[in-house]
Structure formats: structure tokens, C-alpha cells
mmCIF file of C-alpha atoms (C1' of nucleotides) in Angstrom:
data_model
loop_
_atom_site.group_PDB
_atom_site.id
_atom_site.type_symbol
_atom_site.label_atom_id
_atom_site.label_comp_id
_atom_site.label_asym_id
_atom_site.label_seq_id
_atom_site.Cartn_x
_atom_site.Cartn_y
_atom_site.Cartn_z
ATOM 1 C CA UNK K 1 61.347 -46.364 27.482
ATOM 2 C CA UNK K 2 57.570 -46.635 26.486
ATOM 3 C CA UNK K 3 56.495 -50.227 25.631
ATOM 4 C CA UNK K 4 55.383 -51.221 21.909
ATOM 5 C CA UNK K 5 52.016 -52.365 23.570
ATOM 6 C CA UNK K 6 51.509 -48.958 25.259
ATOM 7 C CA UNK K 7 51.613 -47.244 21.679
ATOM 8 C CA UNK K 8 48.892 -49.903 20.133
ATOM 9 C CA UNK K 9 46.920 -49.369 23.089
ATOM 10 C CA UNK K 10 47.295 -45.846 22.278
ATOM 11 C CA UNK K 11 46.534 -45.865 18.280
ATOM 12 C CA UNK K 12 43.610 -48.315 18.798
ATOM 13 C CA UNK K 13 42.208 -46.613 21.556
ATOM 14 C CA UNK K 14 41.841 -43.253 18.787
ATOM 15 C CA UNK K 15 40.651 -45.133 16.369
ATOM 16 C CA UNK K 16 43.726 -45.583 14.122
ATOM 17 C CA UNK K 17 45.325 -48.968 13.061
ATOM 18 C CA UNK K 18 48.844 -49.874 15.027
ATOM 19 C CA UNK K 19 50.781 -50.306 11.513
ATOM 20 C CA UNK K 20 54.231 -51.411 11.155
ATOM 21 C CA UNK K 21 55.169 -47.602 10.359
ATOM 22 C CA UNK K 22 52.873 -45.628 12.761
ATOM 23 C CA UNK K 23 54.556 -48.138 15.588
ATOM 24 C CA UNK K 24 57.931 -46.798 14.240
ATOM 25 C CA UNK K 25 57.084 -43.387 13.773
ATOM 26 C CA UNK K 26 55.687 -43.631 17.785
ATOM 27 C CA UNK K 27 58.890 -44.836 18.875
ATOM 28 C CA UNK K 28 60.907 -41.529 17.184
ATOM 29 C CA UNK K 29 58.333 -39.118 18.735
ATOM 30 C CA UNK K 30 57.758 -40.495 21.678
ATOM 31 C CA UNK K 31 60.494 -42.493 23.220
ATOM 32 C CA UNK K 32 61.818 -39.447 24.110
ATOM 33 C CA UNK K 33 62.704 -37.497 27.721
ATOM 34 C CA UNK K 34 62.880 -33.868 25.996
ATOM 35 C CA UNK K 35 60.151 -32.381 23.966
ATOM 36 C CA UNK K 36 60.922 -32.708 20.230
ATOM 37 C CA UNK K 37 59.818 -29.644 18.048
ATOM 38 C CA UNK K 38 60.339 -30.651 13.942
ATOM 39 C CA UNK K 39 59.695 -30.341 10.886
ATOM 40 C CA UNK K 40 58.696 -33.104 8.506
ATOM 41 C CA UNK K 41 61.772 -33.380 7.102
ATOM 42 C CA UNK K 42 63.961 -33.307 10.620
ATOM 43 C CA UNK K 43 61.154 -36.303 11.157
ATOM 44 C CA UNK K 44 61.474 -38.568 8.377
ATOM 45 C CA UNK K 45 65.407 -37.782 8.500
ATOM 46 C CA UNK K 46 65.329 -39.012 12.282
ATOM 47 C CA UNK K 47 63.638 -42.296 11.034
ATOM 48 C CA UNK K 48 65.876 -42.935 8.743
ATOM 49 C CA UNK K 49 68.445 -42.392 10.605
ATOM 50 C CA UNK K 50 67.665 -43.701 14.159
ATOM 51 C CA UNK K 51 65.927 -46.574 12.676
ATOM 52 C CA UNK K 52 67.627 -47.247 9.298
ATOM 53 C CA UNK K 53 64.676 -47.771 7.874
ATOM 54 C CA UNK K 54 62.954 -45.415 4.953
ATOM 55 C CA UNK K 55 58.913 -44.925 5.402
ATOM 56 C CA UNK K 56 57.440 -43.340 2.310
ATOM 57 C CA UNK K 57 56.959 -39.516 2.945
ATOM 58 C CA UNK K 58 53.362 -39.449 1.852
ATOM 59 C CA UNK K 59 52.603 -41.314 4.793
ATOM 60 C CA UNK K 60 54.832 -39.061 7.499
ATOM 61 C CA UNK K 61 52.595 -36.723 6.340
ATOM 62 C CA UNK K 62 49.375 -38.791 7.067
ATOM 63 C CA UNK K 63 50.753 -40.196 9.850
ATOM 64 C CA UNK K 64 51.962 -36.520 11.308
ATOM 65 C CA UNK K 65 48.224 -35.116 10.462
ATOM 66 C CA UNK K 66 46.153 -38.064 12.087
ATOM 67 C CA UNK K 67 48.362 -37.627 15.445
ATOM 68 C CA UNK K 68 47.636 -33.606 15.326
ATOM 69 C CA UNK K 69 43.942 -34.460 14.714
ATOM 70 C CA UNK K 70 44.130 -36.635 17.464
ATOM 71 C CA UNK K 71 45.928 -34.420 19.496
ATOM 72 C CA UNK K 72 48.858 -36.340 20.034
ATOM 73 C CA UNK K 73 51.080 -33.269 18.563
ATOM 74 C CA UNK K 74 50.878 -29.646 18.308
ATOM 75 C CA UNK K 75 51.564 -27.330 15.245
ATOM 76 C CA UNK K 76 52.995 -24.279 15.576
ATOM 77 C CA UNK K 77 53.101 -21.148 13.868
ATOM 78 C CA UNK K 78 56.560 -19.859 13.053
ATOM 79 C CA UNK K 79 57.047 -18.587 9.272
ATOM 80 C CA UNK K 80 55.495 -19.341 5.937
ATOM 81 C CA UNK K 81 58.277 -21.423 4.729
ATOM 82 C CA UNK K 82 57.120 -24.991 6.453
ATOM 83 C CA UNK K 83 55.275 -26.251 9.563
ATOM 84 C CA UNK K 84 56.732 -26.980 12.350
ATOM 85 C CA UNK K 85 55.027 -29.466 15.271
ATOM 86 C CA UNK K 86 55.575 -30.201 18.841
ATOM 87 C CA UNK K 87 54.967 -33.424 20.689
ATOM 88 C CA UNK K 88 54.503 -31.269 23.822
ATOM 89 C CA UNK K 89 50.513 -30.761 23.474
ATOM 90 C CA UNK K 90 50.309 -28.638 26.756
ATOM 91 C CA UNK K 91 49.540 -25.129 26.754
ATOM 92 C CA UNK K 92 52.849 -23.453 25.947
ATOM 93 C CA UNK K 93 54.338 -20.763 24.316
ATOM 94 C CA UNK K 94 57.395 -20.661 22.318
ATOM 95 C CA UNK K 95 61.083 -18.841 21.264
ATOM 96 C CA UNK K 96 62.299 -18.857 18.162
ATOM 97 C CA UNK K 97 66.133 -18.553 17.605
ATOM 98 C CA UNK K 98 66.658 -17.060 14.545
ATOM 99 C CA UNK K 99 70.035 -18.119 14.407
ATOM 100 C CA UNK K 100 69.387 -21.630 14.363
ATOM 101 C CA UNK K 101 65.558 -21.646 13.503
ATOM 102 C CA UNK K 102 65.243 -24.236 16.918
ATOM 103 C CA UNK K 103 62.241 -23.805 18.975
ATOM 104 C CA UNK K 104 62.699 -23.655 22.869
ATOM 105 C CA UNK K 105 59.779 -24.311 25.063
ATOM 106 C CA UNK K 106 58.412 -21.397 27.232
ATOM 107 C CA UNK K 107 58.021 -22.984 30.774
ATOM 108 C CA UNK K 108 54.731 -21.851 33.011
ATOM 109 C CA UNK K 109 56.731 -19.139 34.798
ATOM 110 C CA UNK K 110 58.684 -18.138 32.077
ATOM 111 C CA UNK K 111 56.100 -15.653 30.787
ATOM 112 C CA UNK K 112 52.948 -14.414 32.888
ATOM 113 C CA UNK K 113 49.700 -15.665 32.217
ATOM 114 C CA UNK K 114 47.760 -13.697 28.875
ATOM 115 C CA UNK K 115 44.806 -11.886 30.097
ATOM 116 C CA UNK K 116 42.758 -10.950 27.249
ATOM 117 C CA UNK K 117 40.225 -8.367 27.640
ATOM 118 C CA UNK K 118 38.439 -8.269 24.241
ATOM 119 C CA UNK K 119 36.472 -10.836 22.611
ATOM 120 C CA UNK K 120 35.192 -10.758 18.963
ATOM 121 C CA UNK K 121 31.621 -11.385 18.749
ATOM 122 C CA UNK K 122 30.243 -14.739 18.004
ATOM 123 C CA UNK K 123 33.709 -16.414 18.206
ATOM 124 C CA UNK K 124 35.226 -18.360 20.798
ATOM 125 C CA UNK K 125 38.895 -18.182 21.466
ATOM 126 C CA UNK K 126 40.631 -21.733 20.168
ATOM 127 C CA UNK K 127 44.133 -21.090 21.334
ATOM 128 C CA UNK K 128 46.131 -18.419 22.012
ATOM 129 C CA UNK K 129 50.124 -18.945 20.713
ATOM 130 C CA UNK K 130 52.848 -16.368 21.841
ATOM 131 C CA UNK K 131 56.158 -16.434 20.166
ATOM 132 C CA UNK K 132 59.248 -14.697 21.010
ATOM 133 C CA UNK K 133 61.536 -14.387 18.264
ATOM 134 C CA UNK K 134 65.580 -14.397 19.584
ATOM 135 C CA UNK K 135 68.675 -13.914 17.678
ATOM 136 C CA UNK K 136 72.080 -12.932 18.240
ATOM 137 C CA UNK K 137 72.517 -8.992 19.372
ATOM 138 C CA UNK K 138 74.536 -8.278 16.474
ATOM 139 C CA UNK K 139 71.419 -9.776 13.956
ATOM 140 C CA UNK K 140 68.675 -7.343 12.502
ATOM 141 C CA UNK K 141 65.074 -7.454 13.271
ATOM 142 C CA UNK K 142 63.581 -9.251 10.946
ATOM 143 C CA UNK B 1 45.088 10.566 0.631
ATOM 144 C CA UNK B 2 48.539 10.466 0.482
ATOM 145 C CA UNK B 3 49.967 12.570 -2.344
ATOM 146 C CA UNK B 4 52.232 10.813 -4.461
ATOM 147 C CA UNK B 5 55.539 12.653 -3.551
ATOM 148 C CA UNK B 6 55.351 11.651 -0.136
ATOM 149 C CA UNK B 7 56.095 8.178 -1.735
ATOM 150 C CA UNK B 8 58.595 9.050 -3.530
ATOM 151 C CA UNK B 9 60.329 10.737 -0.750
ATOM 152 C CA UNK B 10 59.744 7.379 1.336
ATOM 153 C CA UNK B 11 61.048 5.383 -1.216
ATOM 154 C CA UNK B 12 63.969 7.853 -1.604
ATOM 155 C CA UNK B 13 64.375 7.787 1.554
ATOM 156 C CA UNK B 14 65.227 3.958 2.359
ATOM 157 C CA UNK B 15 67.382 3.689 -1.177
ATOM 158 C CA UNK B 16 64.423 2.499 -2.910
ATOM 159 C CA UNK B 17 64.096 3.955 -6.477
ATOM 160 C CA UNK B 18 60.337 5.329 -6.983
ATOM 161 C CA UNK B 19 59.675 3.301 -10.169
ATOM 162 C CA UNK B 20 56.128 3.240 -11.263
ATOM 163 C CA UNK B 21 55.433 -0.277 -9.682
ATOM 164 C CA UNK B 22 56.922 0.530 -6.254
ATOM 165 C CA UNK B 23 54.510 3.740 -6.553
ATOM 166 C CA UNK B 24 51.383 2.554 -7.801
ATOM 167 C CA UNK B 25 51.710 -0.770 -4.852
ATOM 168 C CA UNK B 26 52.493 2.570 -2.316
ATOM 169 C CA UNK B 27 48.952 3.683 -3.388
ATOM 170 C CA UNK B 28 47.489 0.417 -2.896
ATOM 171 C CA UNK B 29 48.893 -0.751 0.460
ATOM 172 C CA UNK B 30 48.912 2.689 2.165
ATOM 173 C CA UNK B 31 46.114 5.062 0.894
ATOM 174 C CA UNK B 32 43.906 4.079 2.702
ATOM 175 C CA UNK B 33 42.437 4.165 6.681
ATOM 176 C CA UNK B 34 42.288 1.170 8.052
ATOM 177 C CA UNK B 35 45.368 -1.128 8.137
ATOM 178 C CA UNK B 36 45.643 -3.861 5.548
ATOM 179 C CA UNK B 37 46.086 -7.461 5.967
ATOM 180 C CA UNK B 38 47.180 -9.203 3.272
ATOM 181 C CA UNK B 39 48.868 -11.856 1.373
ATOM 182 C CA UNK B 40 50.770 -11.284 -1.430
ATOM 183 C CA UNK B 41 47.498 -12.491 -4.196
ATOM 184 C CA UNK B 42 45.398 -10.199 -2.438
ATOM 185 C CA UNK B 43 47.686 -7.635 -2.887
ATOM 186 C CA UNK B 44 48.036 -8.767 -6.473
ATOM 187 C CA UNK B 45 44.112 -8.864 -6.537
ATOM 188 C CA UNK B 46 43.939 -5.731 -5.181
ATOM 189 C CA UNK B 47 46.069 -4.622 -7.609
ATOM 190 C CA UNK B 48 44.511 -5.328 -10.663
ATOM 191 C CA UNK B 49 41.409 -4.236 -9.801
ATOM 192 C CA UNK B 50 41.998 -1.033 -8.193
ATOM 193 C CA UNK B 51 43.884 0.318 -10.743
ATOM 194 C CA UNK B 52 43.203 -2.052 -13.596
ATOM 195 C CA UNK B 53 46.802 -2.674 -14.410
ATOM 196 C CA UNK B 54 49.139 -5.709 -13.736
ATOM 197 C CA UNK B 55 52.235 -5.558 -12.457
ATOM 198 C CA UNK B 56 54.772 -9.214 -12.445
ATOM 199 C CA UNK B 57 53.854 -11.178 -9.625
ATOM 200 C CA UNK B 58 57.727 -11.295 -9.344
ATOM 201 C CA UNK B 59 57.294 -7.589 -8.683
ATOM 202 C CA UNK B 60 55.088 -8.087 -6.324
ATOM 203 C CA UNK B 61 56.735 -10.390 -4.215
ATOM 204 C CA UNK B 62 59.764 -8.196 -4.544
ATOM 205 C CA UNK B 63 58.439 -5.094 -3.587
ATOM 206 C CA UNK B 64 56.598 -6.354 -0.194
ATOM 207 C CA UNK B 65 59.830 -8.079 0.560
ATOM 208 C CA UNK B 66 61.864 -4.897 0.173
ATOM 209 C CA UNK B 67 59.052 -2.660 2.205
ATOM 210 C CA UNK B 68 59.203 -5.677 4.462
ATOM 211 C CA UNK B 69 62.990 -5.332 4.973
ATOM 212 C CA UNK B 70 62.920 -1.105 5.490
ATOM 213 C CA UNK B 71 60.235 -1.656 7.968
ATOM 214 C CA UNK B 72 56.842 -0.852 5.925
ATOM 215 C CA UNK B 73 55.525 -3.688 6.111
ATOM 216 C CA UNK B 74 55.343 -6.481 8.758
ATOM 217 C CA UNK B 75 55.074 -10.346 8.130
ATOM 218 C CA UNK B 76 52.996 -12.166 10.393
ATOM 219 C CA UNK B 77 53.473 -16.043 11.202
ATOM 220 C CA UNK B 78 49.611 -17.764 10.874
ATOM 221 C CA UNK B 79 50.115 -21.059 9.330
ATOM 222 C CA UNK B 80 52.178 -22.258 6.720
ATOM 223 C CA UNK B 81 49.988 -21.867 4.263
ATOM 224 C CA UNK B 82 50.963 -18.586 2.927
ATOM 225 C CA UNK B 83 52.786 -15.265 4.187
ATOM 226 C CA UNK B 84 50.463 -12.394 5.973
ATOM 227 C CA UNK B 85 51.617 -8.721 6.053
ATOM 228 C CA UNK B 86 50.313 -5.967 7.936
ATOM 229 C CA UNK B 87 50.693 -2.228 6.760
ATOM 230 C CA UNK B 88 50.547 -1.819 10.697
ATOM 231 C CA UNK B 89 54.032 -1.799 11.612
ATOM 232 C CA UNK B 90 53.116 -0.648 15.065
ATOM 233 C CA UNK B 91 54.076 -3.384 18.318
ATOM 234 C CA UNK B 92 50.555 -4.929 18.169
ATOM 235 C CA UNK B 93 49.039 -8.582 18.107
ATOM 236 C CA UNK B 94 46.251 -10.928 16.564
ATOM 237 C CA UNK B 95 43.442 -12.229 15.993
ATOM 238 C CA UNK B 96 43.039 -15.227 13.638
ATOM 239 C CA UNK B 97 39.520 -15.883 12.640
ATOM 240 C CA UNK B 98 39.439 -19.665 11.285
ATOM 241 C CA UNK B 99 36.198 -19.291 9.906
ATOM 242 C CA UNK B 100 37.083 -16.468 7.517
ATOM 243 C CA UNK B 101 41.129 -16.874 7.628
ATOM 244 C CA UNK B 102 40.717 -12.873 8.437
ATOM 245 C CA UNK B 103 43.174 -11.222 10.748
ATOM 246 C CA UNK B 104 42.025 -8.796 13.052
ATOM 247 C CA UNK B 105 44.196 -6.188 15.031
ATOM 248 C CA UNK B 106 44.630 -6.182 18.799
ATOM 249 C CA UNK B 107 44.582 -3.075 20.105
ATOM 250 C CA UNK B 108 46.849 -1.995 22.933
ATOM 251 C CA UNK B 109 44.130 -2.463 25.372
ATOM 252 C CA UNK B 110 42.994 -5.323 24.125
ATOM 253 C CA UNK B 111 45.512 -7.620 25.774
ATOM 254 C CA UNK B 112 47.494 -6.730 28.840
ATOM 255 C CA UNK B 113 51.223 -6.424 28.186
ATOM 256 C CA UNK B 114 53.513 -9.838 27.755
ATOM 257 C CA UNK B 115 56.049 -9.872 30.650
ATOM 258 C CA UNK B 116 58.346 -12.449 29.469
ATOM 259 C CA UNK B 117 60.744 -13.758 33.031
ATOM 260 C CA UNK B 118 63.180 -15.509 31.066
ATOM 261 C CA UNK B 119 66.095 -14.707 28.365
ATOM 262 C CA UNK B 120 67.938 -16.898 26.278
ATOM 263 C CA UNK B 121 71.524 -16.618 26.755
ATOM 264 C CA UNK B 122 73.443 -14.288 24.151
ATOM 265 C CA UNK B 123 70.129 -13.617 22.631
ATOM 266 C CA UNK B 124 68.397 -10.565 22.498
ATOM 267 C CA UNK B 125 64.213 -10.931 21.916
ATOM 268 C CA UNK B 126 63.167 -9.496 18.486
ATOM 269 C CA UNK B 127 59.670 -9.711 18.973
ATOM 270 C CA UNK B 128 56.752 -11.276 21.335
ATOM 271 C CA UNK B 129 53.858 -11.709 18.937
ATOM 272 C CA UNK B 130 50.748 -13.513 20.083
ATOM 273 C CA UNK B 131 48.131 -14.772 17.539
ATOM 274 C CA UNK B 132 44.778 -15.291 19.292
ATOM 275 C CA UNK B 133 42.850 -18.021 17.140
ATOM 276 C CA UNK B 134 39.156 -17.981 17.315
ATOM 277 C CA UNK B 135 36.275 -19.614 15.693
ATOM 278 C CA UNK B 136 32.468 -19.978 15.919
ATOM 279 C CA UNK B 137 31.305 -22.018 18.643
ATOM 280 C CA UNK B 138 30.561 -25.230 16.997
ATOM 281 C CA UNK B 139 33.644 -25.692 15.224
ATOM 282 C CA UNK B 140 36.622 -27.785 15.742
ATOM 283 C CA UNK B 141 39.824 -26.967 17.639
ATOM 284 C CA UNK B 142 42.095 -27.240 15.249
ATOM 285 C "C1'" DA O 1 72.753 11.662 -24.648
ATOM 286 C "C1'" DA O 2 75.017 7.909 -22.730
ATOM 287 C "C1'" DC O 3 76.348 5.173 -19.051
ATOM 288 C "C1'" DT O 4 75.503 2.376 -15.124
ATOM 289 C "C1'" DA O 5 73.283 0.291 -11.548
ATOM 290 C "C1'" DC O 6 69.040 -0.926 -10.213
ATOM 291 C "C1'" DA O 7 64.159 -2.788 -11.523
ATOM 292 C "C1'" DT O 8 60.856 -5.283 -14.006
ATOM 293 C "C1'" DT O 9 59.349 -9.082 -16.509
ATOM 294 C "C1'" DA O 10 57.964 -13.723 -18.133
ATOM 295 C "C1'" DT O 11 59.137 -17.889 -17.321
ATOM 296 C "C1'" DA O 12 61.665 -21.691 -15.279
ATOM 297 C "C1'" DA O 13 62.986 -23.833 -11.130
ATOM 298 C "C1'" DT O 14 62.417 -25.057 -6.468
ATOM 299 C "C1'" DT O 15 60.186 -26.314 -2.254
ATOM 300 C "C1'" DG O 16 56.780 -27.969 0.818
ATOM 301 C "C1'" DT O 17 52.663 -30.286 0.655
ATOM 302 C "C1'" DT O 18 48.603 -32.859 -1.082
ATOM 303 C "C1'" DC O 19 46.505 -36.065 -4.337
ATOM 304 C "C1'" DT O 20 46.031 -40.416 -6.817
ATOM 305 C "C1'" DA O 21 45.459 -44.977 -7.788
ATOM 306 C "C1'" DA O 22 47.415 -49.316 -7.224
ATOM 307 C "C1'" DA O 23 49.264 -52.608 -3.981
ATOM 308 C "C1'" DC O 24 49.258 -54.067 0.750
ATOM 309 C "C1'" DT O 25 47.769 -55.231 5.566
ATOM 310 C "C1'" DG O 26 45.069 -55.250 10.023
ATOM 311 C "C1'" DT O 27 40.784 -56.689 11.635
ATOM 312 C "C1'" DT O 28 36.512 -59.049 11.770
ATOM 313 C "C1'" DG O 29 33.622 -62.760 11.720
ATOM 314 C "C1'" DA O 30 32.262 -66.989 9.210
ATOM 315 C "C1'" DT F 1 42.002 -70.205 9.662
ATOM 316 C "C1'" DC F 2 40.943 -67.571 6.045
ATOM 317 C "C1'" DA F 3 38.291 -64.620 3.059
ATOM 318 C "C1'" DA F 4 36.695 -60.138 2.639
ATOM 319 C "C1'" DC F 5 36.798 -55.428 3.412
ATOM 320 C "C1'" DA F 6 38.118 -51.151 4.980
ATOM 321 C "C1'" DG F 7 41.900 -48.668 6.213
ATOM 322 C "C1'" DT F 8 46.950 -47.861 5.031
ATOM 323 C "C1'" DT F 9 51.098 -47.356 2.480
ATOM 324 C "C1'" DT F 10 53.482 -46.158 -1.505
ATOM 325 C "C1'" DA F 11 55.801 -43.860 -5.537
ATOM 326 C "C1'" DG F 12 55.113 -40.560 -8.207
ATOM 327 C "C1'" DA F 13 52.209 -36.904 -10.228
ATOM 328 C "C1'" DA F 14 50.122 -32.610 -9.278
ATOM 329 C "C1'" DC F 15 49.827 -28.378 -7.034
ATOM 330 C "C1'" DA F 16 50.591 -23.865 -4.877
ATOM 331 C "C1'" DA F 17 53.541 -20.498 -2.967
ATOM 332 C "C1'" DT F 18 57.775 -18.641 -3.543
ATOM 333 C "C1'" DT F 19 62.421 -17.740 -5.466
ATOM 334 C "C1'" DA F 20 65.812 -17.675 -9.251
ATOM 335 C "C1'" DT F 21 67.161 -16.462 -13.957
ATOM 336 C "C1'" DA F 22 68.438 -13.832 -17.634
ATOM 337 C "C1'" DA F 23 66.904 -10.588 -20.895
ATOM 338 C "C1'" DT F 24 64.944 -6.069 -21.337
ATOM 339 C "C1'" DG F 25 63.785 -1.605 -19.491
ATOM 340 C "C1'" DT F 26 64.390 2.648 -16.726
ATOM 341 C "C1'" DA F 27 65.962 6.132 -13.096
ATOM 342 C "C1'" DG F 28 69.678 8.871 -11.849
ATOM 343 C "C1'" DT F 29 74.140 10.748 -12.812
ATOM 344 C "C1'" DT F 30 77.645 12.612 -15.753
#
DNA sequence: AACTACATTATAATTGTTCTAAACTGTTGA
DNA sequence: TCAACAGTTTAGAACAATTATAATGTAGTT
């Protein structure tokens, strides 16, 4: 159970104000033991829900780009249809269960380390994301 | 240069009727050498001016969809900005340049192979596709 | 030629996301 | 303590990508 204080110490320290909602929105991300992967939606349905209290969408979108720019959260790159973030910000790679469109964490030994041999001129590498897409044995590729 | 009853056969083929659309966005997506990263207003773009003739963006979106489904086409998971397909259908990965949003093509010896330790239970991997995001030097991680 | 199932089309509808402008609130410092 | 200001929240409008709709058109078969 991480303390109120810790998450103003936290927002202050990165320059952001400890509001009311960004306190709240703290407390659903990250007053957690597992690793929560959402969308925006599965967030601001978890506030409501887990907090019964309703914070304007607009700003679980602010509040869900300030923590990425901070680095507080992840996003990651499934499909087109929305975006999907992570509040585990360590390097990581990803399944994807089709069935159930969850995300499961790739632990450090679960995959061998990417060795990449080729590097495009004048660019640095910024991240490099694997994902595994699972489903059922009786689904088709997609 | 492809003749145009090879496409027709193709399209025969996979239970696709060779209607004039389907044929002339054949022409555009696979006449030509290198493989084609897209999304689906490029391909609309691409479209127009290459053969100076419009075809419903509802046409569009249905045709890349159904080459998508018979395997001619292959959807790649950037961002959630928009869908990217890739005429190269091959087992092949990524690079995402930020600067340009272009997509690049790894070739096979450009990254060693993915050995992936762990499986899922009662799910069967569909794909391992790694998207290697670079940028110049002096920007951001985003 | 006529029938039928499949395709195309323009447009409406939907969805996820961003923008806007007004109201509100944390912080600073007098 | 309180005024002032910048940063924040909000509802709703706007937007962009995509999908659905329903009428019209066309390929393939008889």
C-alpha cells in the first residue's frame, strides 16, 4: 500500500501538480502488486468503479499522457484499434492473447536477449518492442 | 511487371472475384520491386495518382482487408494512429523511423532469430514481430 | 438473357482521441 | 491569509480513422 504523500512527492518532484484526480488516478495504477496493462477505457472504468467516483475523460487522457511523458507508464503497440499502456516501464516484451486481447508480460528469461546487427544510418535505436501474438490452436492467423 | 491474368488467377484463386477495383489495387500494391508499406490513404493516394482514377475509400478499406485475410497483405502494429500493411508477407521485422513515420524492412540477417523459452498454456504463438524504433540522435524517447 | 450472389458506392454512423474555452484549484509570495 | 496567476479539469465539440448501411452495379452461371 503506497502512501498518498509518496505519490505528491512523486508528481511534484516531475513537475506536475498533486490534484485531487491525478492523486486518485495514482492510487488505481499504482497501488497495485501485478503489473496493470489497459486501455483508457479499462482505466477510467476501474476508477469508477474501484473508487465510485467519475473523473472527466478528457483529463484520463491528460493525465495518462503526462505520466507516459514522464515515464511513469509505457505504451505499447498492439493493433490500430486503441492504445494500450503498461505501468511496468522496464524493458519488456509482450504476448498478446487474441482470445481475450489481455497482454501478459514477457519475463527476462522468457525470450533471449535481441541482438541486432544492422543499424540505419544517422538514427539511434529508441526501443526495441517484441510481441508474440497467442490464440487458441483451433483460431486462424490473423 | 506482372501481367494482369496472373491477378485474376490470384484473385480466382482465394474466391475473390477479379472486379476492376480488386485489379487495378493488384497493380498498385504488387507491380512493383520493392515491398510497399502503406496505410490505407497512401494506398488511396497512390491510387489516384498512378492511375488517375478513384475508387470508394470503402473499397479500399475492403479490398486490403480481404487481401489481408487470404494472406496478401500483412498488418503491422506501430501505434494507434493508423493501420500499416506490408505487401511483404514473408516472416520478417521492423524498423520504425519516428522522424519520417517510414517503416523499413529487417532483413533476415539483420536481427538474430527470437528464441522465445516460454508458452502460454493452450495457446499456440501466431507471430513474434519486433518493431525496432529509431530516431535521430537529438530527439526524444518517446 | 436473366438470375443470383457478390462488389462497389456514397454517405451515415461509430469509435477512439484531441481540442476548446470556461470554470476551478494549487502554489507563491505579499 | 489572501490575491493573483499559472496550471488543471471539465463537458462537449471537433476530428480522423474505420466500419456499417442500403441502394445500385456487375461477374459468373444457367
Amino acid at each position: 500500500m503506497i502512501k498518498n504523500t509518496e505519490f505528491i512527492d512523486k508528481l511534484r518532484l516531475s513537475g506536475l501538480r498533486p490534484t485531487k484526480q491525478r492523486l486518485k488516478i495514482c492510487e488505481v495504477l499504482f497501488n497495485r502488486e501485478k503489473t496493470f496493462h489497459f486501455t483508457i477505457n479499462d482505466l477510467a472504468k476501474s476508477i469508477s468503479e474501484q473508487l465510485n467516483e467519475k473523473i472527466s475523460l478528457a483529463t484520463v487522457y491528460n493525465t495518462v499522457h503526462a505520466f507516459k511523458d514522464k515515464g511513469y507508464l509505457k505504451e505499447i503497440s498492439i493493433n490500430s484499434d486503441k492504445s494500450y499502456f503498461d505501468t511496468n516501464i522496464s524493458n519488456h516484451h509482450h504476448f498478446f492473447d487474441e482470445d481475450t486481447n489481455q497482454l501478459i508480460d514477457c519475463h527476462e528469461d522468457d525470450i533471449e536477449k535481441i541482438n541486432i546487427k544492422r543499424n540505419i544510418t544517422g538514427k539511434k535505436i529508441k526501443s526495441v518492442e517484441v510481441l508474440i501474438k497467442v490464440a487458441s490452436d483451433n483460431q486462424n492467423q490473423n
